[in-house]
PDB file of C-alpha atoms in Angstrom:
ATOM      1  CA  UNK A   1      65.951  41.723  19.644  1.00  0.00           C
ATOM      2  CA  UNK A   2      67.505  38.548  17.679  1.00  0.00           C
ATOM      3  CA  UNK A   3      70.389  39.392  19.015  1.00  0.00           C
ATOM      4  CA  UNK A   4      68.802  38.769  22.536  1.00  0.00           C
ATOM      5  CA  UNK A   5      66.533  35.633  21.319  1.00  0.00           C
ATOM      6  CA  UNK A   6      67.608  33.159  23.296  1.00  0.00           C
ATOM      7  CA  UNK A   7      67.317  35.193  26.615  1.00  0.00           C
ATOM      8  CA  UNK A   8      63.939  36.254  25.325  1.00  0.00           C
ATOM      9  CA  UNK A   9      62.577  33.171  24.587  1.00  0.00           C
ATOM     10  CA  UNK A  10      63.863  31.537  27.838  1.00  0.00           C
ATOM     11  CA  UNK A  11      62.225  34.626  30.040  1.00  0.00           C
ATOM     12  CA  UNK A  12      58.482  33.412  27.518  1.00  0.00           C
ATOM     13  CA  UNK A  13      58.882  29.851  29.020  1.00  0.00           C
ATOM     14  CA  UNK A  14      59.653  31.319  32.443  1.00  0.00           C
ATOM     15  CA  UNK A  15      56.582  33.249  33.048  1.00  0.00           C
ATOM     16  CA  UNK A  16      54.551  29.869  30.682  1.00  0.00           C
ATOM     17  CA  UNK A  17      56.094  27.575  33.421  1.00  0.00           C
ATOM     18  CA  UNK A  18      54.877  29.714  36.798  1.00  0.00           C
ATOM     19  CA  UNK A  19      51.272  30.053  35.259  1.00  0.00           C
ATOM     20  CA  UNK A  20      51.485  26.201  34.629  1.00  0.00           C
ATOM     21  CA  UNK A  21      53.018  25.699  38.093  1.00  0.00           C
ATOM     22  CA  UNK A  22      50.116  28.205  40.232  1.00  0.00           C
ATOM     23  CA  UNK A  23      46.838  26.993  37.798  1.00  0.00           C
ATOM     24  CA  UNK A  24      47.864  23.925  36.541  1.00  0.00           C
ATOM     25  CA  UNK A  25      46.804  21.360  39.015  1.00  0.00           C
ATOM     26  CA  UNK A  26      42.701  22.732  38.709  1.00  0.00           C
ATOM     27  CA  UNK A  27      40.551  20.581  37.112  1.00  0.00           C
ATOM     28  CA  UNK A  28      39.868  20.937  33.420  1.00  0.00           C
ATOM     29  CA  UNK A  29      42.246  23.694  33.168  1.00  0.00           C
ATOM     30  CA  UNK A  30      45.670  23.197  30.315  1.00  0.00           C
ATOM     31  CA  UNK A  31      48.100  25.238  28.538  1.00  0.00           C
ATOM     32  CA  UNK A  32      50.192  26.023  25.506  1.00  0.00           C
ATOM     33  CA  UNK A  33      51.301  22.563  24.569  1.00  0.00           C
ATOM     34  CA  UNK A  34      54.763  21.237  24.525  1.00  0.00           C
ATOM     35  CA  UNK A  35      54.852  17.414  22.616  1.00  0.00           C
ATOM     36  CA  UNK A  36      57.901  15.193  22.845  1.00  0.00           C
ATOM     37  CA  UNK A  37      60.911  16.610  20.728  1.00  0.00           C
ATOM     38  CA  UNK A  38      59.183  20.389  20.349  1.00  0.00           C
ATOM     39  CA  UNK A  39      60.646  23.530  22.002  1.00  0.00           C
ATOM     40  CA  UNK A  40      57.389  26.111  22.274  1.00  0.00           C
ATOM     41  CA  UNK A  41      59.008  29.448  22.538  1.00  0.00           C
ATOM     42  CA  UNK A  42      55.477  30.756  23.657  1.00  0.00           C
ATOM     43  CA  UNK A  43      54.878  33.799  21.818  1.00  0.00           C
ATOM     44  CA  UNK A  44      51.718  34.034  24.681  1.00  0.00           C
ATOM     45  CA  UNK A  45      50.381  31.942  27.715  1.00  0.00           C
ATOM     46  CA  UNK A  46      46.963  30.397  27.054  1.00  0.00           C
ATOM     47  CA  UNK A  47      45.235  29.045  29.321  1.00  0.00           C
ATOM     48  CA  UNK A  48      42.457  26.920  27.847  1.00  0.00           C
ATOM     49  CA  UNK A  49      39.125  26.440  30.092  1.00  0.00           C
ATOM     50  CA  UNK A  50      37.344  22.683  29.444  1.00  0.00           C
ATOM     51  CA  UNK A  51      33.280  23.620  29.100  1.00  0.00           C
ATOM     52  CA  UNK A  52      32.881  21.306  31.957  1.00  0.00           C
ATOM     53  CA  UNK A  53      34.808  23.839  34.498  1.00  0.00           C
ATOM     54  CA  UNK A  54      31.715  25.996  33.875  1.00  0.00           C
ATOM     55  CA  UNK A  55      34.011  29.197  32.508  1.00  0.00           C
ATOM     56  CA  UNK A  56      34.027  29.886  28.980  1.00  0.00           C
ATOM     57  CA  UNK A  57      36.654  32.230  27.387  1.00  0.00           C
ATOM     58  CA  UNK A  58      34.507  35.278  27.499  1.00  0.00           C
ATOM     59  CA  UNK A  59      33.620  34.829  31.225  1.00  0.00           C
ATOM     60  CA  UNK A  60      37.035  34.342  32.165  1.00  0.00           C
ATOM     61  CA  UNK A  61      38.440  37.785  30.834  1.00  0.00           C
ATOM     62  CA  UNK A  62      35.217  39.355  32.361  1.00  0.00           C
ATOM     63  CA  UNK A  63      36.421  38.271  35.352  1.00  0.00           C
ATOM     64  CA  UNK A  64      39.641  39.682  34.549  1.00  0.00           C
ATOM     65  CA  UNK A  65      38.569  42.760  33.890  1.00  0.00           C
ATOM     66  CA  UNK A  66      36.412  42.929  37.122  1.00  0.00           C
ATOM     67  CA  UNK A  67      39.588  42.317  38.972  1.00  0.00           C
ATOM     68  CA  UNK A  68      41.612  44.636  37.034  1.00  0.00           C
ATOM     69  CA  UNK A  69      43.472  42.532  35.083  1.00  0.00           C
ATOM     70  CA  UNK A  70      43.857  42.313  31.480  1.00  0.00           C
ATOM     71  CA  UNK A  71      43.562  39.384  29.468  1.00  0.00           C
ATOM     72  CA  UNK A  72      42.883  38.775  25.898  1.00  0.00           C
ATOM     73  CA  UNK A  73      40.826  36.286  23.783  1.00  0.00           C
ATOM     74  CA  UNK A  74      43.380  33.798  21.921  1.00  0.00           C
ATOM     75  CA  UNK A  75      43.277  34.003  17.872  1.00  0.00           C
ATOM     76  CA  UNK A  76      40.173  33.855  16.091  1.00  0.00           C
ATOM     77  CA  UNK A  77      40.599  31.183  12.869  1.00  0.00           C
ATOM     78  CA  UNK A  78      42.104  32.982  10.072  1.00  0.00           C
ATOM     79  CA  UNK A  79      39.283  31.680   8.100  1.00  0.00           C
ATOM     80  CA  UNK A  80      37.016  34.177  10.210  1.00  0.00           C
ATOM     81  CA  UNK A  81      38.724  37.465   9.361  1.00  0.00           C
ATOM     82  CA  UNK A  82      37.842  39.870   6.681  1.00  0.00           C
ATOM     83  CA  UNK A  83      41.111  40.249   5.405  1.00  0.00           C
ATOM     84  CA  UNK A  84      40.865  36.274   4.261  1.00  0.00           C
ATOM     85  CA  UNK A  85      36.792  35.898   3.793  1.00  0.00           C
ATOM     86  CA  UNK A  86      36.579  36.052   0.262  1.00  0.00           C
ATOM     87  CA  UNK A  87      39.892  33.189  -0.010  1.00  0.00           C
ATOM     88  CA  UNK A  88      37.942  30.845   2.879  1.00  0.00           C
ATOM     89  CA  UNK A  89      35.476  28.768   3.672  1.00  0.00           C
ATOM     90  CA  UNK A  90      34.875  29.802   7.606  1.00  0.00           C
ATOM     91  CA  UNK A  91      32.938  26.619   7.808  1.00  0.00           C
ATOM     92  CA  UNK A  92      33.239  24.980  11.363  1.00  0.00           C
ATOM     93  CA  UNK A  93      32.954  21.465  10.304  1.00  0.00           C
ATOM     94  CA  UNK A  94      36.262  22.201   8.170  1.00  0.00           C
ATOM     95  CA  UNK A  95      38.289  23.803  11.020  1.00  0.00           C
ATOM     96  CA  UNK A  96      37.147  22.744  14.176  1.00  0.00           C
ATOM     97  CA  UNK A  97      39.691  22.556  16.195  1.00  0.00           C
ATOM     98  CA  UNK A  98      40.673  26.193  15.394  1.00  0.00           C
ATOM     99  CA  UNK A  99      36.667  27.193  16.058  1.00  0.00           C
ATOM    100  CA  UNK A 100      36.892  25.215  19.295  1.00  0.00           C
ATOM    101  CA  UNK A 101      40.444  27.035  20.998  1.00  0.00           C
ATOM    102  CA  UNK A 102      38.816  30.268  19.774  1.00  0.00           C
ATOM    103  CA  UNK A 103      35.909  29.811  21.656  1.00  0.00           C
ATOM    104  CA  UNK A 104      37.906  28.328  24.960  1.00  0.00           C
ATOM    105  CA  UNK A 105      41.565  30.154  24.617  1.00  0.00           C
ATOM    106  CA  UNK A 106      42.711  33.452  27.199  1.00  0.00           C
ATOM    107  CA  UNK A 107      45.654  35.074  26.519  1.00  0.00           C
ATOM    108  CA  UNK A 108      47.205  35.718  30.114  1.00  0.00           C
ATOM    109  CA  UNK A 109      49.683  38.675  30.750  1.00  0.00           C
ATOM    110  CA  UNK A 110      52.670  37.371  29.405  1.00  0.00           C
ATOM    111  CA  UNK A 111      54.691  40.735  28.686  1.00  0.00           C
ATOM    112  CA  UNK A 112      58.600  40.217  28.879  1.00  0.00           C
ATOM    113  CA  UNK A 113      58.749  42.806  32.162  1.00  0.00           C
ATOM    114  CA  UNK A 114      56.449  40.878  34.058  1.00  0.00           C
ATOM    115  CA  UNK A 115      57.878  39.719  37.402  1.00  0.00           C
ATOM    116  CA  UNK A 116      57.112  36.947  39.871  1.00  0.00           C
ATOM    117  CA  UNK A 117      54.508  38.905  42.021  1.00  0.00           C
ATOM    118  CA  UNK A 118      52.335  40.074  38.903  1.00  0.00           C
ATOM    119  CA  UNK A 119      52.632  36.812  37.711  1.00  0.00           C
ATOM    120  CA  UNK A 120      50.940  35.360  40.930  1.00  0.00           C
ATOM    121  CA  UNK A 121      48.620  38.015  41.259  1.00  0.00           C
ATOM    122  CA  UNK A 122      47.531  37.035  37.674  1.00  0.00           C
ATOM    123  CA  UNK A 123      47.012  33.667  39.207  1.00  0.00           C
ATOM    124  CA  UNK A 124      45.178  34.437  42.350  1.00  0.00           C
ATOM    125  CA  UNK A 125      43.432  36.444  39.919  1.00  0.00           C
ATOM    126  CA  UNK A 126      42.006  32.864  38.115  1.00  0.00           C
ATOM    127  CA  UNK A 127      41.525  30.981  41.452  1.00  0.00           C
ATOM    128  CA  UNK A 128      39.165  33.545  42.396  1.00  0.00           C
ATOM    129  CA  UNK A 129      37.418  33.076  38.249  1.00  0.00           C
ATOM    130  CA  UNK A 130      37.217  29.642  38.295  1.00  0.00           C
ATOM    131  CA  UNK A 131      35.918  29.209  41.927  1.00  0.00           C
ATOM    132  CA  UNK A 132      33.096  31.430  41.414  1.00  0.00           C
ATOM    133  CA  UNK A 133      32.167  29.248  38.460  1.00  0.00           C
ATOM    134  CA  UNK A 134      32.118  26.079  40.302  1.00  0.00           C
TER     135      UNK A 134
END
């Protein structure tokens, strides 16, 4: 596949630009960031919910998976995994920022085969989420 990067990449900030283009004009509602003079090759779409939208990560991807969609939570601080408990503090205070995307952050479908259709399906998918929480 790093052979095939650059198409791979570009097809990542394809499907990150049509979520951004179908959800991005709702209230309270961002994405994967993309500061002056960085390229994000987004790995994943996230789709972060502000608290005052009324959704919260967890009743976004139940919505998701009433619809029949699937979605996943974004990372969980690394602090807050077994594997690196005993090495760190998981203390909020410290890493707040990471506790606070955590606690907001969906991963959207964002699989390379994904075409225009599931993409907006996906997205009609969110209207219908984030209505029902208004």
């Amino acid at each position: 596949q790093f052979q095939r990067i650059n198409e791979l990449v570009e097809k990542k900030r394809s499907i990150w630009k049509s979520y951004k283009a179908l959800l991005g004009g709702l209230y309270g509602i961002s994405f994967n960031p993309e500061p002056i003079g960085v390229y994000n090759s987004v790995w994943s779409t996230v789709l972060i919910a502000d608290p005052r939208t009324g959704l919260h990560r967890d009743s976004i991807m139940k919505g998701f998976e009433e619809l029949g969609l699937p979605s996943r939570p974004f990372f969980y601080p690394l602090s807050s995994l077994p594997a690196f408990g005993k090495h760190l503090d998981d203390n909020q205070e410290l890493r707040p920022i990471a506790h606070e995307l955590s606690q907001k952050g969906v991963c959207l479908p964002s699989a390379l085969n994904l075409d225009d259709e599931q993409i907006e399906r996906v997205a009609l998918a969110f209207r219908k989420i984030y209505a029902r929480a208004k």
